[in-house]
Amino acid sequence: MIQNQSRSKIKTIQRWKLDHFSCSSYPPFSSQATGAVYSATFTITNNCAFTIWPATLTGGGTSQLTSTGFELTSKASSTLYVPSPWSGRIWARSQCSIDRHGKFTCAIGDCGSGEIPCNGAGGTPPVSLVEFTLAANRGQDFYDVSLVDGFNLPVSVTPQGGLKGCNTTSCPFDVNTICPSNFAIKGSDGRVIACKSACLALNQPQYCCTGPFASPDKCSPSFYSIMFKNQCPQAYSYAYDDKSSTFTCSGGPNYSITFCP
């Protein structure tokens, strides 16, 4: 069973309240050149048939990672070095371009920075999220794949190393192929390129687990979240989907994150 404090960390991530992450104090993050000590390596791989622009966002008021956004061509990989303790999220932006004024924007997952690094800004949903709470001193990490705010690309997270019981979690199915028409975001060619969650599309408290529904006993899975869950049973489909969607690993593992696994 997840301890209350740890559950609070995960729930905080799920509800997009990044300014309230329960992350312990950590000195400002610096680059390898200044001798920083890293606790985990994240290897991000793009198995999609097109270029993506992964982005990172650190919570809890601590320093952002040295890379908050970068281009990743098809079949390429890139490595991030992450301190502990750390709480944050990773997502992939798609259909990005630079206009004649040099402003960088993305059709999906844009963070509004106007350039490839997001510089501490979050992505605009709908996006598939990978979320982490890394523990200090090789303690118990928490990680998940979340569709709470929608879907844009299939994604998986695989611990590398760590102690026994460190399992892969993923949403390998292209949810865009079954997206309800009123939830769908289409590209210029008419294809569905992202799918909103029920909360984002309908903006009602029973779908967002807010107001009178802001507790696990009051907010149940909806028809739409069940539809997501049936396709990606390991991923969060609504805010209180902890039991089947929160994964843990101890022993200081590294992590492999793959888009379009």
Short mmCIF file of C-alpha atoms in Angstrom, two decimals:
data_model
loop_
_atom_site.label_atom_id
_atom_site.label_comp_id
_atom_site.label_asym_id
_atom_site.label_seq_id
_atom_site.Cartn_x
_atom_site.Cartn_y
_atom_site.Cartn_z
CA MET A 1 0.00 0.00 0.00
CA ILE A 2 1.26 3.49 -0.84
CA GLN A 3 1.94 5.62 2.20
CA ASN A 4 -0.16 8.77 2.53
CA GLN A 5 2.77 11.11 1.93
CA SER A 6 3.85 9.25 -1.19
CA ARG A 7 0.27 9.03 -2.45
CA SER A 8 0.03 12.78 -1.96
CA LYS A 9 3.04 13.22 -4.22
CA ILE A 10 1.50 11.19 -6.98
CA LYS A 11 -1.89 12.83 -6.61
CA THR A 12 -0.30 16.25 -6.72
CA ILE A 13 1.24 15.40 -10.06
CA GLN A 14 -2.06 14.08 -11.37
CA ARG A 15 -3.91 17.29 -10.53
CA TRP A 16 -1.38 19.55 -12.30
CA LYS A 17 -0.55 21.40 -9.04
CA LEU A 18 3.13 21.51 -9.80
CA ASP A 19 3.80 24.36 -7.40
CA HIS A 20 2.87 22.13 -4.44
CA PHE A 21 5.00 19.03 -5.09
CA SER A 22 6.02 17.30 -1.86
CA CYS A 23 9.70 17.30 -2.79
CA SER A 24 12.42 17.49 -0.16
CA SER A 25 14.96 20.27 -0.20
CA TYR A 26 17.68 19.91 -2.81
CA PRO A 27 20.46 22.33 -3.76
CA PRO A 28 20.11 24.15 -7.09
CA PHE A 29 20.70 21.82 -10.01
CA SER A 30 23.81 22.44 -12.06
CA SER A 31 25.48 20.93 -15.09
CA GLN A 32 28.00 18.11 -15.18
CA ALA A 33 30.72 20.65 -15.85
CA THR A 34 30.27 22.08 -12.34
CA GLY A 35 30.51 18.68 -10.69
CA ALA A 36 26.84 18.01 -9.96
CA VAL A 37 25.99 14.53 -8.72
CA TYR A 38 23.17 12.81 -10.59
CA SER A 39 21.01 10.07 -9.18
CA ALA A 40 19.23 8.81 -12.29
CA THR A 41 19.67 8.68 -16.03
CA PHE A 42 16.57 9.05 -18.21
CA THR A 43 17.02 7.73 -21.75
CA ILE A 44 14.28 9.12 -24.00
CA THR A 45 13.75 7.32 -27.31
CA ASN A 46 11.57 8.33 -30.25
CA ASN A 47 10.24 5.24 -32.01
CA CYS A 48 7.61 7.29 -33.84
CA ALA A 49 7.91 7.71 -37.59
CA PHE A 50 8.24 11.48 -37.21
CA THR A 51 10.17 14.05 -35.18
CA ILE A 52 8.99 14.93 -31.67
CA TRP A 53 10.13 17.56 -29.19
CA PRO A 54 10.24 16.09 -25.65
CA ALA A 55 9.93 18.50 -22.75
CA THR A 56 10.46 18.35 -18.99
CA LEU A 57 8.94 20.23 -16.08
CA THR A 58 10.24 20.12 -12.51
CA GLY A 59 7.84 20.72 -9.62
CA GLY A 60 8.23 21.85 -6.04
CA GLY A 61 10.00 25.13 -6.71
CA THR A 62 13.33 23.40 -7.34
CA SER A 63 15.59 24.15 -10.29
CA GLN A 64 14.63 22.87 -13.72
CA LEU A 65 16.75 20.18 -15.38
CA THR A 66 19.59 21.32 -17.63
CA SER A 67 17.38 20.42 -20.61
CA THR A 68 13.73 21.47 -20.54
CA GLY A 69 13.06 20.71 -24.20
CA PHE A 70 14.83 19.37 -27.26
CA GLU A 71 14.28 17.96 -30.73
CA LEU A 72 14.34 14.18 -31.20
CA THR A 73 14.21 12.76 -34.70
CA SER A 74 12.67 9.40 -35.53
CA LYS A 75 14.57 6.43 -34.00
CA ALA A 76 16.91 8.74 -32.07
CA SER A 77 17.57 8.76 -28.31
CA SER A 78 18.70 11.40 -25.85
CA THR A 79 19.85 11.23 -22.23
CA LEU A 80 18.83 13.40 -19.28
CA TYR A 81 20.54 13.42 -15.88
CA VAL A 82 18.13 13.83 -12.98
CA PRO A 83 18.93 14.59 -9.32
CA SER A 84 17.21 13.08 -6.32
CA PRO A 85 14.86 13.83 -4.78
CA TRP A 86 12.98 15.08 -7.85
CA SER A 87 9.35 15.36 -8.91
CA GLY A 88 8.36 16.22 -12.43
CA ARG A 89 6.89 15.22 -15.74
CA ILE A 90 7.94 14.53 -19.30
CA TRP A 91 5.83 14.80 -22.44
CA ALA A 92 6.35 14.95 -26.20
CA ARG A 93 5.36 17.90 -28.34
CA SER A 94 4.41 17.27 -31.95
CA GLN A 95 3.89 19.13 -35.23
CA CYS A 96 6.24 21.93 -34.21
CA SER A 97 7.66 24.71 -36.36
CA ILE A 98 9.49 28.04 -36.25
CA ASP A 99 7.80 31.03 -37.86
CA ARG A 100 9.51 33.81 -39.82
CA HIS A 101 10.02 35.76 -36.61
CA GLY A 102 11.90 32.85 -35.02
CA LYS A 103 9.07 31.85 -32.68
CA PHE A 104 8.85 28.12 -31.96
CA THR A 105 5.34 26.66 -31.50
CA CYS A 106 3.78 23.20 -31.48
CA ALA A 107 0.30 22.06 -32.49
CA ILE A 108 0.25 19.63 -29.54
CA GLY A 109 1.89 20.02 -26.13
CA ASP A 110 3.10 23.58 -26.67
CA CYS A 111 4.51 25.21 -23.54
CA GLY A 112 4.31 28.80 -24.74
CA SER A 113 8.00 29.61 -24.29
CA GLY A 114 8.44 30.54 -27.95
CA GLU A 115 11.55 28.38 -28.17
CA ILE A 116 12.46 24.70 -28.00
CA PRO A 117 13.31 24.70 -24.25
CA CYS A 118 10.20 25.14 -22.11
CA ASN A 119 12.13 26.95 -19.37
CA GLY A 120 9.83 25.92 -16.53
CA ALA A 121 6.51 26.12 -18.38
CA GLY A 122 4.08 23.21 -18.61
CA GLY A 123 2.63 21.72 -21.77
CA THR A 124 -0.85 22.56 -23.00
CA PRO A 125 -3.08 19.47 -22.84
CA PRO A 126 -4.03 17.10 -24.27
CA VAL A 127 -0.73 15.26 -23.93
CA SER A 128 0.34 11.84 -22.70
CA LEU A 129 2.36 12.39 -19.52
CA VAL A 130 5.15 10.45 -17.86
CA GLU A 131 5.36 11.45 -14.19
CA PHE A 132 8.03 10.75 -11.58
CA THR A 133 8.71 11.24 -7.91
CA LEU A 134 12.31 10.13 -7.36
CA ALA A 135 13.38 9.39 -3.80
CA ALA A 136 16.60 10.39 -2.09
CA ASN A 137 19.26 7.86 -1.07
CA ARG A 138 18.12 5.10 -3.44
CA GLY A 139 14.70 4.98 -1.76
CA GLN A 140 11.35 4.18 -3.35
CA ASP A 141 10.60 6.00 -6.61
CA PHE A 142 7.07 6.44 -7.94
CA TYR A 143 6.30 6.69 -11.66
CA ASP A 144 3.28 6.51 -13.94
CA VAL A 145 1.87 7.15 -17.38
CA SER A 146 -1.11 9.50 -17.23
CA LEU A 147 -3.98 10.19 -19.62
CA VAL A 148 -5.79 12.33 -17.03
CA ASP A 149 -5.42 15.38 -19.25
CA GLY A 150 -5.65 13.54 -22.54
CA PHE A 151 -3.49 11.63 -25.01
CA ASN A 152 -1.27 12.42 -27.94
CA LEU A 153 1.29 9.61 -28.31
CA PRO A 154 1.79 6.07 -27.00
CA VAL A 155 4.55 5.93 -24.38
CA SER A 156 6.27 3.49 -22.02
CA VAL A 157 8.51 3.72 -18.94
CA THR A 158 10.95 0.92 -18.10
CA PRO A 159 13.19 0.92 -15.00
CA GLN A 160 16.75 -0.20 -15.64
CA GLY A 161 18.34 -1.72 -12.58
CA GLY A 162 16.80 -1.24 -9.17
CA LEU A 163 15.53 -3.93 -6.85
CA LYS A 164 13.07 -6.73 -7.57
CA GLY A 165 9.57 -5.76 -8.68
CA CYS A 166 10.47 -2.77 -10.84
CA ASN A 167 8.00 -3.12 -13.70
CA THR A 168 7.38 -1.39 -17.02
CA THR A 169 4.27 0.74 -17.35
CA SER A 170 2.92 1.96 -20.66
CA CYS A 171 0.12 3.15 -22.86
CA PRO A 172 1.10 1.35 -26.08
CA PHE A 173 -2.23 1.82 -27.88
CA ASP A 174 -2.93 4.78 -30.18
CA VAL A 175 -5.96 6.20 -28.37
CA ASN A 176 -6.41 8.71 -31.20
CA THR A 177 -7.90 5.92 -33.30
CA ILE A 178 -10.90 5.57 -30.95
CA CYS A 179 -11.22 9.20 -29.83
CA PRO A 180 -14.80 10.56 -29.68
CA SER A 181 -15.29 13.23 -32.32
CA ASN A 182 -16.00 15.97 -29.76
CA PHE A 183 -12.77 15.11 -27.91
CA ALA A 184 -10.55 14.98 -31.00
CA ILE A 185 -7.95 17.51 -32.11
CA LYS A 186 -7.15 17.22 -35.80
CA GLY A 187 -4.09 18.21 -37.77
CA SER A 188 -4.06 20.13 -41.02
CA ASP A 189 -4.50 16.88 -42.95
CA GLY A 190 -7.66 15.97 -41.02
CA ARG A 191 -6.08 13.19 -38.97
CA VAL A 192 -6.67 13.02 -35.23
CA ILE A 193 -3.39 14.03 -33.55
CA ALA A 194 -4.56 14.24 -29.93
CA CYS A 195 -7.54 13.25 -27.80
CA LYS A 196 -8.89 15.31 -24.89
CA SER A 197 -9.87 13.73 -21.60
CA ALA A 198 -13.49 13.99 -20.46
CA CYS A 199 -12.44 16.63 -17.93
CA LEU A 200 -10.78 18.76 -20.58
CA ALA A 201 -13.52 18.29 -23.19
CA LEU A 202 -16.60 18.59 -20.97
CA ASN A 203 -15.24 20.64 -18.04
CA GLN A 204 -17.67 19.24 -15.49
CA PRO A 205 -16.76 18.38 -11.87
CA GLN A 206 -17.84 14.74 -12.08
CA TYR A 207 -15.26 14.23 -14.85
CA CYS A 208 -12.56 16.41 -13.27
CA CYS A 209 -12.95 15.06 -9.70
CA THR A 210 -13.40 18.60 -8.39
CA GLY A 211 -15.92 20.35 -6.15
CA PRO A 212 -18.36 17.83 -4.63
CA PHE A 213 -16.49 15.03 -6.46
CA ALA A 214 -13.04 15.87 -5.07
CA SER A 215 -12.42 12.60 -3.23
CA PRO A 216 -11.95 8.95 -4.26
CA ASP A 217 -15.30 7.88 -2.80
CA LYS A 218 -17.16 10.60 -4.71
CA CYS A 219 -15.41 10.48 -8.09
CA SER A 220 -15.83 7.27 -10.06
CA PRO A 221 -14.51 6.32 -13.50
CA SER A 222 -16.68 7.72 -16.28
CA PHE A 223 -17.70 6.06 -19.53
CA TYR A 224 -14.90 7.99 -21.21
CA SER A 225 -12.16 7.19 -18.70
CA ILE A 226 -13.15 3.52 -18.89
CA MET A 227 -12.76 3.73 -22.66
CA PHE A 228 -9.19 5.00 -22.15
CA LYS A 229 -8.55 2.39 -19.47
CA ASN A 230 -9.67 -0.48 -21.67
CA GLN A 231 -7.02 0.46 -24.22
CA CYS A 232 -4.25 1.33 -21.74
CA PRO A 233 -4.95 -0.57 -18.51
CA GLN A 234 -1.69 0.50 -16.82
CA ALA A 235 -2.15 4.24 -17.39
CA TYR A 236 -4.03 6.72 -15.23
CA SER A 237 -7.40 7.33 -16.86
CA TYR A 238 -8.85 9.67 -14.22
CA ALA A 239 -7.57 11.46 -11.12
CA TYR A 240 -8.12 8.66 -8.57
CA ASP A 241 -6.88 5.77 -10.68
CA ASP A 242 -4.00 5.05 -8.26
CA LYS A 243 -4.47 1.35 -7.57
CA SER A 244 -3.63 0.03 -11.03
CA SER A 245 -1.55 2.90 -12.35
CA THR A 246 1.06 3.91 -9.74
CA PHE A 247 4.33 1.98 -10.07
CA THR A 248 7.29 1.88 -7.70
CA CYS A 249 10.97 0.98 -7.83
CA SER A 250 13.70 1.16 -5.19
CA GLY A 251 17.47 0.94 -5.37
CA GLY A 252 18.26 3.95 -7.55
CA PRO A 253 17.31 2.70 -11.04
CA ASN A 254 17.71 4.53 -14.31
CA TYR A 255 14.69 4.83 -16.60
CA SER A 256 14.03 4.28 -20.30
CA ILE A 257 11.15 6.37 -21.70
CA THR A 258 9.99 5.44 -25.19
CA PHE A 259 7.46 7.29 -27.32
CA CYS A 260 5.63 5.03 -29.79
CA PRO A 261 7.00 1.86 -28.11
#
